[in-house]
Coordinates of C-alpha atoms and ligand atoms in Angstrom, one line a residue:
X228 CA 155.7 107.7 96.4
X229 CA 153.8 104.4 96.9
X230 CA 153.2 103.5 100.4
X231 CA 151.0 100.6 99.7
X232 CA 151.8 97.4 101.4
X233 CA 153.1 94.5 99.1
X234 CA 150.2 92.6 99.3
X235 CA 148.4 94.9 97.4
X236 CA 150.9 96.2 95.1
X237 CA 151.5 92.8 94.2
X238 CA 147.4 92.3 93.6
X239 CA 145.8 92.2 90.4
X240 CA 142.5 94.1 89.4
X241 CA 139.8 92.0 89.4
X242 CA 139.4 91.8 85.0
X243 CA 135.9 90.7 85.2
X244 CA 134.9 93.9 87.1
X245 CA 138.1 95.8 85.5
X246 CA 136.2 95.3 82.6
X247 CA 132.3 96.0 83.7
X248 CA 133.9 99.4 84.8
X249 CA 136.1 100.2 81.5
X250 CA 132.4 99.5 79.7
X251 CA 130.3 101.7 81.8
X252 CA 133.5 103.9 81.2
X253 CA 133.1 104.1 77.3
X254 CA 129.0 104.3 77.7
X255 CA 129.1 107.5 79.7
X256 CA 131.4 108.9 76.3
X257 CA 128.6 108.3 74.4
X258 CA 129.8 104.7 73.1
X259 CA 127.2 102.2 72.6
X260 CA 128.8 99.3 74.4
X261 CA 127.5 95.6 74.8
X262 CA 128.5 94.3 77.7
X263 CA 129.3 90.6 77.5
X264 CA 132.0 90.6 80.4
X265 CA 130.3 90.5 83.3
X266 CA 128.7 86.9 85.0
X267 CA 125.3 88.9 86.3
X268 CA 121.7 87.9 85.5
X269 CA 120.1 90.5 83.8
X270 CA 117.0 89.6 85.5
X271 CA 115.4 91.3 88.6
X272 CA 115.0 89.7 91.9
X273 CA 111.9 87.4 91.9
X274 CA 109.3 89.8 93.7
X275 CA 108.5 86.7 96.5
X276 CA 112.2 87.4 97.8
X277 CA 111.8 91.1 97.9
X278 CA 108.8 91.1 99.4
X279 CA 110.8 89.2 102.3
X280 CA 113.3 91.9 102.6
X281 CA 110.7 94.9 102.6
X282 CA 109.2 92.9 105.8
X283 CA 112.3 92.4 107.5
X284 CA 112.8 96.2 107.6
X285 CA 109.1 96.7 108.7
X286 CA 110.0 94.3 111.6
X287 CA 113.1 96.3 112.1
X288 CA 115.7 93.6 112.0
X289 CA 118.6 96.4 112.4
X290 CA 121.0 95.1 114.9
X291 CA 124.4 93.1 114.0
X292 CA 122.8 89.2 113.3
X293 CA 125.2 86.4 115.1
X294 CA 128.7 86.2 112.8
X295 CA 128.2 83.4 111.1
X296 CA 124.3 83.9 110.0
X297 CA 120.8 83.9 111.3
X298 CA 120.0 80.4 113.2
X299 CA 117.1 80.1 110.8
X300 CA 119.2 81.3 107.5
X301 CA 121.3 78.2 108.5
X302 CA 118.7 76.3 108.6
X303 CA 117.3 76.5 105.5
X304 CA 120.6 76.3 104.0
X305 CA 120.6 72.7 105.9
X306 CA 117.6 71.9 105.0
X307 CA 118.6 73.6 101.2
X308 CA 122.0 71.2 101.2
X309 CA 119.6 67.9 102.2
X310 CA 116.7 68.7 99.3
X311 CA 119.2 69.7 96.8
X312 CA 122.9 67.9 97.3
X313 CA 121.8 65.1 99.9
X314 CA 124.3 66.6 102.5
X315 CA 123.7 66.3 106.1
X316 CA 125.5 69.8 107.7
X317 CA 124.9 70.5 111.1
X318 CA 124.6 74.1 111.8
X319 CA 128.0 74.6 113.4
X320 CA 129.2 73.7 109.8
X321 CA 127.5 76.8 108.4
X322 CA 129.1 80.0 107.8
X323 CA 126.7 82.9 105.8
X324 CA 129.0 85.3 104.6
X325 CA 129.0 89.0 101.8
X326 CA 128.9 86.6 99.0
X327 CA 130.8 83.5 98.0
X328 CA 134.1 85.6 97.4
X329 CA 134.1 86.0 100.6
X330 CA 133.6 82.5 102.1
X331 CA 136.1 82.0 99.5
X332 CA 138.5 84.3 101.0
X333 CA 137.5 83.0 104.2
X334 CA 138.2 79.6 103.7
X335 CA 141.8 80.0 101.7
X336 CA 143.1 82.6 104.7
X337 CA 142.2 80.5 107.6
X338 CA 143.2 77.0 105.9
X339 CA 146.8 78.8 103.8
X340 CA 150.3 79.3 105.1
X341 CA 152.9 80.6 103.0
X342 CA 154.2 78.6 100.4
X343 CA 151.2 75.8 100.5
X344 CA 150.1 75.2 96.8
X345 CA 146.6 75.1 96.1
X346 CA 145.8 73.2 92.9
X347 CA 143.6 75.2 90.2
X348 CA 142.5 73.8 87.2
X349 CA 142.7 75.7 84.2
X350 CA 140.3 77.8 83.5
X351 CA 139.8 78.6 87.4
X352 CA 138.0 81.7 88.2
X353 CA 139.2 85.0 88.1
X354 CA 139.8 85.9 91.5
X355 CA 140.8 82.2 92.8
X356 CA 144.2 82.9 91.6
X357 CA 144.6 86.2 93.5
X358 CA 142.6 85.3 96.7
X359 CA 145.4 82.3 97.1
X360 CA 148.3 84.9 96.8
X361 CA 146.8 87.6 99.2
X362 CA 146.7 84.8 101.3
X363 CA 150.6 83.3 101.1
X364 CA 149.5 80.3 99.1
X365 CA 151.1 79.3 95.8
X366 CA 148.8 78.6 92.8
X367 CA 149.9 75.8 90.8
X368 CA 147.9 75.9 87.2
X369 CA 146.3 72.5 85.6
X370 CA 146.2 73.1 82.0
X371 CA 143.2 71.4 80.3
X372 CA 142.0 70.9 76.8
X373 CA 138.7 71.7 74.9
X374 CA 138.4 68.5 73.4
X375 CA 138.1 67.5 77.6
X376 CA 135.5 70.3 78.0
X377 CA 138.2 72.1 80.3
X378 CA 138.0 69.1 83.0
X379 CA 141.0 68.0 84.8
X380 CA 141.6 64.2 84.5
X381 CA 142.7 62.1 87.7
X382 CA 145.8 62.0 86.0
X383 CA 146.7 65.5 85.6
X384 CA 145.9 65.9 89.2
X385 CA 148.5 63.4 90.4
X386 CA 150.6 64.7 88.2
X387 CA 150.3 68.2 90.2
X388 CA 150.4 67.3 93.7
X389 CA 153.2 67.7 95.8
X390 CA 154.1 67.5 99.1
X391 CA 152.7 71.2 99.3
X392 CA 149.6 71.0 98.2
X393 CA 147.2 71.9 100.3
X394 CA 143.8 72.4 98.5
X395 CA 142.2 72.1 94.8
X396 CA 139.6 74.6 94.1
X397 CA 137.6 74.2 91.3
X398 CA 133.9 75.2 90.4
X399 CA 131.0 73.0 88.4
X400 CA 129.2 74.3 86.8
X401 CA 132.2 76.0 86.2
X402 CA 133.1 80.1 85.4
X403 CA 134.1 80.7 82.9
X404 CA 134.3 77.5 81.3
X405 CA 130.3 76.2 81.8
X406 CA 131.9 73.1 82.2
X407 CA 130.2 70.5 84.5
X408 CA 132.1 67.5 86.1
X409 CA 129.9 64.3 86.3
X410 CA 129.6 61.8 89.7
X411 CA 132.1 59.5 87.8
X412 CA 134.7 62.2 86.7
X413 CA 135.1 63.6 90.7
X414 CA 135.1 60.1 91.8
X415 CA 138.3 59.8 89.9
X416 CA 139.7 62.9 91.5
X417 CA 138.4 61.9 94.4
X418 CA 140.6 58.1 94.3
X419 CA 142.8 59.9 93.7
X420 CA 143.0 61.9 96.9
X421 CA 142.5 58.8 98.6
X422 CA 146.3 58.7 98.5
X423 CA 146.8 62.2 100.1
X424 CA 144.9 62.3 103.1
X425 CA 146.0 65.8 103.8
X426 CA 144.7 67.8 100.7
X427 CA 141.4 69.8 100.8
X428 CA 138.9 70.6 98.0
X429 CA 136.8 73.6 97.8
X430 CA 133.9 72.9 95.9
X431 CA 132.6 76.2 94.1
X432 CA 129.0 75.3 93.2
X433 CA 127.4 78.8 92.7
X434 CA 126.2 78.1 89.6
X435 CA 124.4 74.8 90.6
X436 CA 121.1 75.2 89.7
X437 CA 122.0 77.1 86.2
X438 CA 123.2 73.5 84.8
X439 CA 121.3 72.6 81.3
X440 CA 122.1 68.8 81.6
X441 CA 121.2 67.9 85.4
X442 CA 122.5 66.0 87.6
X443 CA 124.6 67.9 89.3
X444 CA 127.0 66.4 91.9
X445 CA 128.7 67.6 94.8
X446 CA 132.1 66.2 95.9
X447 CA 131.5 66.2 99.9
X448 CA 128.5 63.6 98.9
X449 CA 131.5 61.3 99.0
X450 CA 131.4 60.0 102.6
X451 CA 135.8 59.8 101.9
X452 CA 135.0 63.5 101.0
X453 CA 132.8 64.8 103.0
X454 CA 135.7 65.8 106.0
X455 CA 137.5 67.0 103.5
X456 CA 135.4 69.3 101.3
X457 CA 134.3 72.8 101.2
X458 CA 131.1 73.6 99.7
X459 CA 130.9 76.9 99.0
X460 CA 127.1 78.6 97.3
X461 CA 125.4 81.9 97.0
X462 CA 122.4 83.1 95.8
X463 CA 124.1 85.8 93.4
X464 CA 123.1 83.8 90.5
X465 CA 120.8 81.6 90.4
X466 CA 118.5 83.9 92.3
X467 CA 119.5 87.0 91.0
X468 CA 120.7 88.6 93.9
X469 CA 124.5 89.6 93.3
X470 CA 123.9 93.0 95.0
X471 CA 122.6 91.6 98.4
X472 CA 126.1 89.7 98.8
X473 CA 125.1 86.6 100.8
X474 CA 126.9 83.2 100.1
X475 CA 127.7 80.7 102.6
X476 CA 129.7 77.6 102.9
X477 CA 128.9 74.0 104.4
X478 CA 132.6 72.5 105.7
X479 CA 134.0 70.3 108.8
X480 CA 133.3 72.1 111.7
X481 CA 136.8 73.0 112.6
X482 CA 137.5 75.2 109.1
X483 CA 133.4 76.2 110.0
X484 CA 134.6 78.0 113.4
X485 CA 137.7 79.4 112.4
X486 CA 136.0 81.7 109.0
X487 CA 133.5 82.3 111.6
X488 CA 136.1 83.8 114.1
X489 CA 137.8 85.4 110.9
X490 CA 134.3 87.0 110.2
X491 CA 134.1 88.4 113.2
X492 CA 137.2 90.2 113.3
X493 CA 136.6 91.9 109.6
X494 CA 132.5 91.8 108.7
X495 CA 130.8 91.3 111.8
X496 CA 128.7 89.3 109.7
X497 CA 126.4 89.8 106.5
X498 CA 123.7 92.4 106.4
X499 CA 120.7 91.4 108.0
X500 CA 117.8 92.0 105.8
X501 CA 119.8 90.3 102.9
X502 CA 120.1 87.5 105.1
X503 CA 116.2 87.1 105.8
X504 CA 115.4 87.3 102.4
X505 CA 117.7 84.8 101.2
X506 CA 115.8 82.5 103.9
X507 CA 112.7 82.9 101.9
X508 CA 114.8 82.6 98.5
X509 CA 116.4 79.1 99.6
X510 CA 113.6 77.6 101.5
X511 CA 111.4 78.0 97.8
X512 CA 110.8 75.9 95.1
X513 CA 114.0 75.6 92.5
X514 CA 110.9 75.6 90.0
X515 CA 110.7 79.5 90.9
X516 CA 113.8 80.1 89.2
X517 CA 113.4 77.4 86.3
X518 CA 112.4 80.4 84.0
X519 CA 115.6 82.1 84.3
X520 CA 117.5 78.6 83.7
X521 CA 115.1 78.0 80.3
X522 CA 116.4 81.6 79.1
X523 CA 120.0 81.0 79.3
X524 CA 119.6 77.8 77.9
X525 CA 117.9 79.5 74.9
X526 CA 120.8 81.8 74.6
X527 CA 123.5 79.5 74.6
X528 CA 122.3 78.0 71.8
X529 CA 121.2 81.2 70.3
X530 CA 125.1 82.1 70.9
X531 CA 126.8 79.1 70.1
X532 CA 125.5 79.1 66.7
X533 CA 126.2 82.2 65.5
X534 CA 129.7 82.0 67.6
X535 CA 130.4 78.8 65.2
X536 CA 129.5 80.9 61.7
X537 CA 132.6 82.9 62.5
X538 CA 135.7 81.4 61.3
X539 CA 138.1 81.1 63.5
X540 CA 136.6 80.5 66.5
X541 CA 136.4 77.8 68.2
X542 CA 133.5 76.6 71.1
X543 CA 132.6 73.4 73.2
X544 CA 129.6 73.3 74.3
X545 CA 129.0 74.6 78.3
X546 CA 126.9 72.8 80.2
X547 CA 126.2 75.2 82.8
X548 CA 126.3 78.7 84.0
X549 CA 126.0 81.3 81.4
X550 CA 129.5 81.9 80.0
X551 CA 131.0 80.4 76.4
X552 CA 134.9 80.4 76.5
X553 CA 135.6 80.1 72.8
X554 CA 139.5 79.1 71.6
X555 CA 140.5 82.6 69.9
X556 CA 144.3 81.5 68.9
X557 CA 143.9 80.7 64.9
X558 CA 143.6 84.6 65.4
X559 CA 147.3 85.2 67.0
X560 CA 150.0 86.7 65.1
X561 CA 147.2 88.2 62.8
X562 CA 146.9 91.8 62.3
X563 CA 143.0 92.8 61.9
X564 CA 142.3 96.8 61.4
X565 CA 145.5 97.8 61.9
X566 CA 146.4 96.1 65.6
X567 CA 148.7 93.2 65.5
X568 CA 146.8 90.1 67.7
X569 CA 149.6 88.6 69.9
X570 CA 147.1 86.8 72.7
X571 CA 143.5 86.9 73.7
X572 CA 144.3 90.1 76.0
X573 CA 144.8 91.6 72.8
X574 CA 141.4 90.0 70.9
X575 CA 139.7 91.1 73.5
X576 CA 140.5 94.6 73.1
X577 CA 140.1 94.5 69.9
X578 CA 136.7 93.1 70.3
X579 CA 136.4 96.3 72.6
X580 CA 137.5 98.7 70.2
X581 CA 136.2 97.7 66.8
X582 CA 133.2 95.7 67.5
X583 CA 131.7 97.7 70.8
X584 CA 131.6 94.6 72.8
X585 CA 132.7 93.8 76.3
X586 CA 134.4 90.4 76.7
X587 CA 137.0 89.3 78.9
X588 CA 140.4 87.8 77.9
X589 CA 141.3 84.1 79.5
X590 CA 144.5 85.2 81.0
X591 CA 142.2 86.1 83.7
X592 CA 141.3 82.4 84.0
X593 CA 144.8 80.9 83.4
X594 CA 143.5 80.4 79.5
X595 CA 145.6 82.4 77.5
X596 CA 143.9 81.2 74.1
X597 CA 140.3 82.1 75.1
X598 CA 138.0 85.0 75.8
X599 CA 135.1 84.6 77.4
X600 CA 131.4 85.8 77.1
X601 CA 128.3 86.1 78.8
X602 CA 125.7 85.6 78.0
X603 CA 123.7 86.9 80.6
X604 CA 122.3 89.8 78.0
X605 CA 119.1 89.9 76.3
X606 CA 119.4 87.7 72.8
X607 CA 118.6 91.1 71.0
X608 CA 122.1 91.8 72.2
X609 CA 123.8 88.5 72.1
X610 CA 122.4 89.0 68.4
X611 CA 124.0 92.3 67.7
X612 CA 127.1 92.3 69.7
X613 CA 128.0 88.3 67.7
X614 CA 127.2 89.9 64.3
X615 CA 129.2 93.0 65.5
X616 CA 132.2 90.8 66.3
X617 CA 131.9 88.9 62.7
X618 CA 131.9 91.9 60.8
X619 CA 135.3 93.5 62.8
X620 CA 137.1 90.5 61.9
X621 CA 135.8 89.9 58.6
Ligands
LIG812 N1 132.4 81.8 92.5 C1 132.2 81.9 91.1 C2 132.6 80.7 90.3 C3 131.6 83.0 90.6 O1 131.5 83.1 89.3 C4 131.3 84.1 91.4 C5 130.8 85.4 90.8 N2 130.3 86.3 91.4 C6 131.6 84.0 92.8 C7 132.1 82.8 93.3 C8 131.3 85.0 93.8 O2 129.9 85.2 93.9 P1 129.3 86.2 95.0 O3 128.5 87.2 94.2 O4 128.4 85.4 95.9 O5 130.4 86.8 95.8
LIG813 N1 131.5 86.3 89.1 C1 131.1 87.3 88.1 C2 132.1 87.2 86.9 O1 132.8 86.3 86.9 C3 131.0 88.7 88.7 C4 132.3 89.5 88.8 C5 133.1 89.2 89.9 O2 132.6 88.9 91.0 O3 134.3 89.2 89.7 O4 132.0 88.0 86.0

């Protein structure tokens, strides 16, 4: 009999990692599976950051670091915020946390009560949808178009509010979309709030420095924002590091201290030598990680181009990050090697089955006419596993 509470009966599996883990799955039968599903560099860790790490266990940091992060990790996140997003945190607005899920988690169970709406606009990612209903909050999905480069407009966001809403979440660059909203385009959404006082915005900008176009811009860079915004960042991707789990958030200093006192009831805090090596990670250059930025913006083209000699399928091109989320629907309702394709849950199996590559289907992002793909894989296998794909549904 199932004893398991609601909550996490009423969970769903994570389909990114669902995914990575069905893949290893079909490898260790022998299958030779490209894996396209999962957002993780394929590079190592720049040698300068474990080098930091390897001297933190020779000086034996060991012991339980304060809750909410080193005093000098938070600085050079300060000092990190300044150089890169001209934001002016003080430290009591810094929280380091086990990665940027879990400020996100954080952040959504100490600011949620049951039945506040949090705004998402479609595609969100993966797990923003489920970390809102762990936490009694009520996601309330923005469609958006491809021809709008999956942005919500000022106007679909009034459209959405309501006297529940409690928070938008979004991320820019964004996963899975690679979309990447300009100063102009949040300053709309941000006039917008203008009106609403009461509504929070959690600003996902893990992906930040993979951003092919530039300029990036952060919403609390607002001064009408700033009280009002969560900036949540990590160093899983840009610096490689999506095993050491260390994100953090900058916030007002009263959402800061309560996912502090939350962290201290549940992690204690994030481990300690991850936490001095992302000091050295953050306080570097962004030029030491501009080779890994000049890759992935080799293979999105290398991607989108053969992606867009496939009939059928339709791309925008991302901006950012290292994900395409191609429109897959001219395919619904079709019946390729035997299996009828209903929805991209379907394509994507079928992508699975027939063509040996990992992808994951946009239900998972609140797209239910995409898949995405990552293209965090060498272009050897972007290569094979797109002219795999074109052969299964030619
Ligand atoms: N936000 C986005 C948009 C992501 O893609 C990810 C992927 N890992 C995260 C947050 C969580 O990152 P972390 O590894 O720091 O938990
Ligand atoms: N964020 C990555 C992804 O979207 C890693 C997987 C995960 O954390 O869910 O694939």
């Amino acid at each position: 009999m199932n004893q398991l509470s609601d909550r996490i009966n009423n969970l769903s599996t994570s389909a990114t990692l669902a995914m990575a883990a069905k893949a290893r799955e079909l490898r260790a039968e022998g299958k030779d599976i490209i894996g396209l599903s999962l957002g993780e560099p394929d590079f190592n860790t720049p040698d300068f950051i474990k080098d930091a790490a390897i001297e933190a266990i020779n000086q034996n940091y060991n012991s339980y670091s304060p809750v909410d992060g080193y005093v000098e990790l938070k600085q050079a996140i300060i000092t990190k915020f300044k150089r890169d997003n001209n934001l002016n945190y003080s430290p009591s607005q810094i929280v380091v946390s086990t990665g940027a899920k879990q400020s996100l988690y954080n952040v959504a169970s100490v600011m949620l009560n049951d039945g506040d709406e949090v705004i998402l606009p479609c595609p969100y990612w993966v797990s923003y949808n489920d970390i809102v209903k762990l936490n009694g909050g009520v996601p309330v999905e923005v469609q958006t178009s491809i021809e709008n480069d999956f942005k919500m407009t000022a106007d679909q966001l009034e459209a959405a509010i309501t006297p529940k809403t409690k928070m938008i979440w979004y991320s820019s660059p964004c996963n899975p979309s690679g979309s990447v909203y300009s100063r102009e385009e949040l300053r709309a959404l941000a006039d917008v709030l203008k009106k609403h006082p009461n509504i929070y915005v959690v600003s996902d900008e893990i992906y930040e420095h993979i951003n092919f176009k530039g300029g990036h811009f952060s919403m609390a860079e607002f001064e009408d924002m700033f009280n009002r915004t969560v900036t949540v960042n990590g160093v899983s991707k840009a610096f490689a590091m999506t095993g050491w789990r260390i994100g953090y958030i900058g916030a007002p200093d009263w959402i800061a201290r309560a996912c502090n006192k939350m962290q201290g009831q549940v992690t204690s805090g994030a481990n300690c030598i991850a936490q001095r090596a992302v000091i050295t990670a953050l306080e570097a250059s962004p030029d030491k990680i501009k080779f890994m930025v000049d890759e992935f913006k080799e293979r999105r083209q290398l991607i989108l181009g053969l992606l867009n000699e496939i009939d059928g399928i339709k791309t925008n091109e991302p901006e950012g990050a290292f994900y395409v989320f191609p429109n897959v629907a001219s395919y619904f309702g079709k019946t390729i090697k035997g299996k009828k394709i209903n929805n991209a849950t379907d394509f994507s199996l079928l992508l699975l089955e027939e063509a040996l590559v990992a992808t994951v289907t946009g239900e998972a992002f609140g797209n239910p006419e995409c898949i995405r793909l990552s293209y965090a894989a060498s272009q050897d296998n972007i290569i094979e596993a797109i002219k795999r794909i074109k052969i299964a549904l030619s």
